[in-house]
Amino acid sequence: MYLQQAESAGPARGPVQGPEKPLKEFVEKSSSLPFGQSIPYASIGGPTYVTAQTLIQQVAYALSDRLWTYSPETFDLDIAVKDWSQDGAPNAHGYPTSVESMQIRHGSASIALGYIFSKDFDLNKRNIPQTILASSSSLLYLRSASDQLSLLYSVANPFVAHVAAIDFAGGSSSLVTDYIHTLTLAEELGFGVVSSFSVYESQHMALFSTLLANIVPTIHVYDGVAVGRDTTRVIDVLDQAGLYKNYKAIWQDTSSSQQKKADLNTKVKSLLNVFNGELGTDYGFFEYYGHKSPDAVLITFGTVESSLGTLVASSLAGKGSRVGVLNVRVYRPFLEEEFLKLLPSSTKRIGVLGQVINNDDVADRSVNSVLHNDVIAAITFCSAFETPPTVVDIKYSREEIWTPVSIAAALQLILEKPVTHTEGTRESSQPVRDLELLDPTTVQQYTFWDIDASASASAPLVFGAALAKDSSGNVTTRSRHDNLVQGGLIRTDVRKSKNTVDAPYSIDTADLIYVGEPKLLDLYDVIKGLKTGGKILVKLSGVKPDDIEKKLPDNFLRTVAEKSGELFIFDPLSVELVSNDPALENYLLQIAFLRVGLPNMEKTGLGKLASINASSDMLTRLADHLELALRKIEVPEEWKTLDASAMTAALPNDIKISDFVAFDKTANEPPSYLKSWKTAAKAFAFKEAYKAKTALRPDLAIKTHTVHVMENRRLTPPSYERNIFHIEFDLGDSGLKYEIGEALGIHAENDEVQVEEFIRFYKLDPEEVVEVPSREDPAVLENRTVWQALMQNVDIFGRPPKRFYEALAEYADDAHEKDELRALGGPEGANEFKRRAEVDTVTYADILLEFPSAHPSFHDIVRIVSPMKRREYSIASCQKVTPNSVALMIVVVGWVDPKGRDRFGQATRFLNKLKLGAPVTVSVKPSVMKLPPKSTQPLIMAGLGTGLAPFRAFVQYRAWEKAQGKEIGSVLLYMGSRHQREEYCYGEEWEAYQDAGVITLLGRAFSRDQPQKIYIQDRMRQTMGDIIQAYLKEEGAFYLCGTTWPVPDVTNVLEDAIAHDAKALGKKTDPHKEIERLKDQLRYVLEVY
């Protein structure tokens, strides 16, 4: 363990006799470093106090030629490697690793590609990994370069990205754990994905990911908000020599010519086997924990999710609950065979703990988590179960903070019996309560709450570092900041045990809690985290003993008494040394915490503290006077009878992390880049000289274009209940380019009439200028009028999540309305919230109208209401055929709510009402729907309803190829809808293409035009021979677009075709495995919703 010592004289002191040694000062450099201190590169190895981020940076530095880092300023994802590189520490290849700290903006990743593909690149380094250190929030800006890398990877260096799953929550300043951006990028580009479950394996997984990069571009993702920054002791840390030795040995064992010819899955399996053999580990692609014969299994991905899921499932299984957890370690490639091998055969219900962007997506039943899609595909094609398990998508937003209780509650959703109580003692509907995962007799836990401006803010880290001096114990520390409370709040947890402690959650049963600011007791339920019989130390300066009870909240006092807690008051200014020099409060608190929390260790503890900060003499002098500042308060029985009506409403018991450092309270005016209006005028007048160019929203990460409506016609009869329409846009000079199968993002506007009504009822000035978050990037702020903001930015007619009710409650003047809003935002109002969201389909505007006493200003509305999202639709045209236009096929989403009001989907209503010539802002999104590489490969397409859209583009492209004189493969188009007369959309086009010899087979399934229902899979089965010929004999590609329900039936038809063909050829084939092979070859593609 290495602690930074400053050379200054430390805090000022009064006159002393004779010379006195200067006080050592403890300075936290970064929360991503162990105990906040720099760590020399050569010292990493063996039993070492580290953070996961330090270990990951060590692997990256040791094995890489260059590091490209994309770290927001306070995230410090590259702070260690920058120090090591600056110090000239040689890597495993014999030279200091070059560390390139990059800006997080579009195009910044291109320099890495330029480096490895430069004509001057040293080809002797071609097999040396190139590494990226980044946050998940930066992946969007690396998308373009990643796309190019995936295409050129066969001639590139191994490329691995160590990604800290961190982002800012949309609409707030809280930090969230974000896996979505990683999974989306990997799925679209075919990257490998590996997850670390804890700090103890982070070095191994960083090494494994670097090895995997020799096969496929790889992302190693880990929790960067909490676990990645926890300081703890790891016993088996490899030093640089050990890392390189293992890397070389494993790489050589897996790089034979025979291995190079194997498919991706075989290569990855072989790599993990060799990796485990070399390191003596037992890592799996998936890892199961829990009951041997579970009824219910929870599938998890992510550091905290997997680690905590393992602890909870193992604990519950030990108490008899038939439950287990299956953690996903290697997510891409997703090896279904390995997944099914570990899934117990007794499983009846599967819960997929899948992350989605926000609570809106959690409530939206049309949105599935990425993990759920993989699991449902594996189960659908599995023949091992007589009755396939039920699969439940347990979606959660990035804002979710997992605790043992919330993980147990997730398990409860797939269990029929309560998970934490003896059978028969509680109703199954009883919520999950106590769940103790750590043995209180072997683990000591301490929590510090303070404001970051406090003189003693660093005391908990010093305390943890002092405990870590005992080599027979293991210490873990975790600090986090909320800079939006009390000018900056910091909470630090310290755990100590003889054994290794893997506890990826905040302390909830502390032996001792310190509160450095009494006001925090009014904002947080601090005392909830105290164990029964625990101690709590509160800083109260200058308060008389008789007034202490008046200074502390009744609910706090009552809970102290109910928990049989011991209450201590800390008054540092009662000590003259501290009153003369307030900076000494830090040292006095360390001693007070030692005396109250570990009284038997005070003498040895002072020596350990002195080795880190202050001096032995100073600490001894302060210890002698501590009794003046430390008082134990008698806890009377009558505190238990305090009037419950006087107790405050439920308070949060943990902070929301908003940053990793204290807020810099120095207000510096940023320089103005626009010196005057003349500068702008010159740039407009002399564009070439000033290198000025016109761009539509260059500040946003998403490239947008303005197009104009050139056609908007209904495809279904006006009398028909479903309004399916064709809309086409003139591209003009927008420069928009799109490929076959891509989607068009529509940046829609709210309904003008509804906006006017809201402005009138809310008494707003439509011309007032306000600052609002951009709808595409909440971090980007725009100056708009109220009218513009409501039309284009604020999703005021969208569906409100629970957090909106919670936020709105703070503005309610009426007590009844305040209570009702708080209930709707809490667990007790879950059923009513669900009814409002799914039955009444209420909007933000509806809620503001319903609760008139809650009237936030428009500036606050912008803060608590989500920004509008773009909506994406499959493109129904081919730019080769219509170079100046782009077309969509859309169904208007509409319904009538219980009050008889017509409701509409915001984007489809906007599009349906557009007049010819109307401007629309759009963007392009890539898709998995891509044509096969050869024009002669057949296309077998199945589309339901508007799922026909991408196939119109496919057919147009094949027609264009045929017109160019190219030979094209057969085209089989199956379409499904209700009635031919009303929903035979583009029918004349399909028949014309069939007459022209472009479409070979047109399979039309109109389910309700005859007594017996005929679906798309029935038409496919009727033409089995054509499918066998096109799909199997001629190596065609199959596509399904539309709703999810026909997937199993359609897949069964394809499997039957495979089995029929194999039987005819006298071969033995597993149809399910063959489908998996076709999927890997992009010849079985689903785009379902």
mmCIF file with all atom_site columns, N, CA, C and O in Angstrom, residues 45-48 200 203-204 234-238 281:
data_model
loop_
_atom_site.group_PDB
_atom_site.id
_atom_site.type_symbol
_atom_site.label_atom_id
_atom_site.label_alt_id
_atom_site.label_comp_id
_atom_site.label_asym_id
_atom_site.label_entity_id
_atom_site.label_seq_id
_atom_site.pdbx_PDB_ins_code
_atom_site.Cartn_x
_atom_site.Cartn_y
_atom_site.Cartn_z
_atom_site.occupancy
_atom_site.B_iso_or_equiv
_atom_site.pdbx_formal_charge
_atom_site.auth_seq_id
_atom_site.auth_comp_id
_atom_site.auth_asym_id
_atom_site.auth_atom_id
_atom_site.pdbx_PDB_model_num
ATOM 1  N N  . GLY A 1 45  ? 1.643   -6.477  -7.718  1.00 0.00 ? 45  GLY A N  1
ATOM 2  C CA . GLY A 1 45  ? 1.920   -7.901  -7.776  1.00 0.00 ? 45  GLY A CA 1
ATOM 3  C C  . GLY A 1 45  ? 1.798   -8.508  -6.401  1.00 0.00 ? 45  GLY A C  1
ATOM 4  O O  . GLY A 1 45  ? 2.120   -7.869  -5.392  1.00 0.00 ? 45  GLY A O  1
ATOM 5  N N  . GLY A 1 46  ? 1.294   -9.746  -6.325  1.00 0.00 ? 46  GLY A N  1
ATOM 6  C CA . GLY A 1 46  ? 1.102   -10.386 -5.037  1.00 0.00 ? 46  GLY A CA 1
ATOM 7  C C  . GLY A 1 46  ? -0.041  -9.756  -4.279  1.00 0.00 ? 46  GLY A C  1
ATOM 8  O O  . GLY A 1 46  ? -0.867  -9.036  -4.847  1.00 0.00 ? 46  GLY A O  1
ATOM 9  N N  . PRO A 1 47  ? -0.130  -9.991  -2.953  1.00 0.00 ? 47  PRO A N  1
ATOM 10 C CA . PRO A 1 47  ? -1.202  -9.362  -2.163  1.00 0.00 ? 47  PRO A CA 1
ATOM 11 C C  . PRO A 1 47  ? -1.054  -7.842  -2.177  1.00 0.00 ? 47  PRO A C  1
ATOM 12 O O  . PRO A 1 47  ? -0.061  -7.299  -1.705  1.00 0.00 ? 47  PRO A O  1
ATOM 13 N N  . THR A 1 48  ? -2.032  -7.163  -2.746  1.00 0.00 ? 48  THR A N  1
ATOM 14 C CA . THR A 1 48  ? -1.917  -5.721  -2.957  1.00 0.00 ? 48  THR A CA 1
ATOM 15 C C  . THR A 1 48  ? -3.273  -5.056  -2.795  1.00 0.00 ? 48  THR A C  1
ATOM 16 O O  . THR A 1 48  ? -4.284  -5.595  -3.252  1.00 0.00 ? 48  THR A O  1
ATOM 17 N N  . TYR A 1 200 ? -11.849 -8.817  -7.777  1.00 0.00 ? 200 TYR A N  1
ATOM 18 C CA . TYR A 1 200 ? -10.933 -9.947  -7.602  1.00 0.00 ? 200 TYR A CA 1
ATOM 19 C C  . TYR A 1 200 ? -10.619 -10.651 -8.919  1.00 0.00 ? 200 TYR A C  1
ATOM 20 O O  . TYR A 1 200 ? -9.609  -11.330 -9.028  1.00 0.00 ? 200 TYR A O  1
ATOM 21 N N  . GLN A 1 203 ? -8.484  -8.297  -13.133 1.00 0.00 ? 203 GLN A N  1
ATOM 22 C CA . GLN A 1 203 ? -7.218  -8.447  -13.851 1.00 0.00 ? 203 GLN A CA 1
ATOM 23 C C  . GLN A 1 203 ? -7.272  -9.638  -14.810 1.00 0.00 ? 203 GLN A C  1
ATOM 24 O O  . GLN A 1 203 ? -6.840  -9.554  -15.963 1.00 0.00 ? 203 GLN A O  1
ATOM 25 N N  . HIS A 1 204 ? -7.831  -10.753 -14.347 1.00 0.00 ? 204 HIS A N  1
ATOM 26 C CA . HIS A 1 204 ? -7.947  -11.936 -15.202 1.00 0.00 ? 204 HIS A CA 1
ATOM 27 C C  . HIS A 1 204 ? -8.822  -11.656 -16.415 1.00 0.00 ? 204 HIS A C  1
ATOM 28 O O  . HIS A 1 204 ? -8.505  -12.062 -17.536 1.00 0.00 ? 204 HIS A O  1
ATOM 29 N N  . VAL A 1 234 ? -6.404  -7.677  -3.044  1.00 0.00 ? 234 VAL A N  1
ATOM 30 C CA . VAL A 1 234 ? -6.469  -8.847  -3.921  1.00 0.00 ? 234 VAL A CA 1
ATOM 31 C C  . VAL A 1 234 ? -5.188  -9.639  -3.697  1.00 0.00 ? 234 VAL A C  1
ATOM 32 O O  . VAL A 1 234 ? -4.081  -9.098  -3.799  1.00 0.00 ? 234 VAL A O  1
ATOM 33 N N  . ILE A 1 235 ? -5.330  -10.929 -3.402  1.00 0.00 ? 235 ILE A N  1
ATOM 34 C CA . ILE A 1 235 ? -4.200  -11.748 -2.989  1.00 0.00 ? 235 ILE A CA 1
ATOM 35 C C  . ILE A 1 235 ? -3.311  -12.151 -4.162  1.00 0.00 ? 235 ILE A C  1
ATOM 36 O O  . ILE A 1 235 ? -2.092  -12.113 -4.099  1.00 0.00 ? 235 ILE A O  1
ATOM 37 N N  . ASP A 1 236 ? -3.952  -12.565 -5.273  1.00 0.00 ? 236 ASP A N  1
ATOM 38 C CA . ASP A 1 236 ? -3.206  -13.215 -6.353  1.00 0.00 ? 236 ASP A CA 1
ATOM 39 C C  . ASP A 1 236 ? -2.966  -12.295 -7.545  1.00 0.00 ? 236 ASP A C  1
ATOM 40 O O  . ASP A 1 236 ? -3.116  -12.697 -8.693  1.00 0.00 ? 236 ASP A O  1
ATOM 41 N N  . VAL A 1 237 ? -2.569  -11.058 -7.300  1.00 0.00 ? 237 VAL A N  1
ATOM 42 C CA . VAL A 1 237 ? -2.331  -10.118 -8.392  1.00 0.00 ? 237 VAL A CA 1
ATOM 43 C C  . VAL A 1 237 ? -1.075  -10.529 -9.165  1.00 0.00 ? 237 VAL A C  1
ATOM 44 O O  . VAL A 1 237 ? -0.014  -10.781 -8.578  1.00 0.00 ? 237 VAL A O  1
ATOM 45 N N  . LEU A 1 238 ? -1.205  -10.595 -10.478 1.00 0.00 ? 238 LEU A N  1
ATOM 46 C CA . LEU A 1 238 ? -0.056  -10.896 -11.330 1.00 0.00 ? 238 LEU A CA 1
ATOM 47 C C  . LEU A 1 238 ? 0.755   -9.631  -11.574 1.00 0.00 ? 238 LEU A C  1
ATOM 48 O O  . LEU A 1 238 ? 0.190   -8.563  -11.856 1.00 0.00 ? 238 LEU A O  1
ATOM 49 N N  . THR A 1 281 ? -7.629  -21.553 -13.111 1.00 0.00 ? 281 THR A N  1
ATOM 50 C CA . THR A 1 281 ? -8.943  -20.998 -12.754 1.00 0.00 ? 281 THR A CA 1
ATOM 51 C C  . THR A 1 281 ? -10.056 -21.854 -13.349 1.00 0.00 ? 281 THR A C  1
ATOM 52 O O  . THR A 1 281 ? -9.800  -22.830 -14.061 1.00 0.00 ? 281 THR A O  1
#
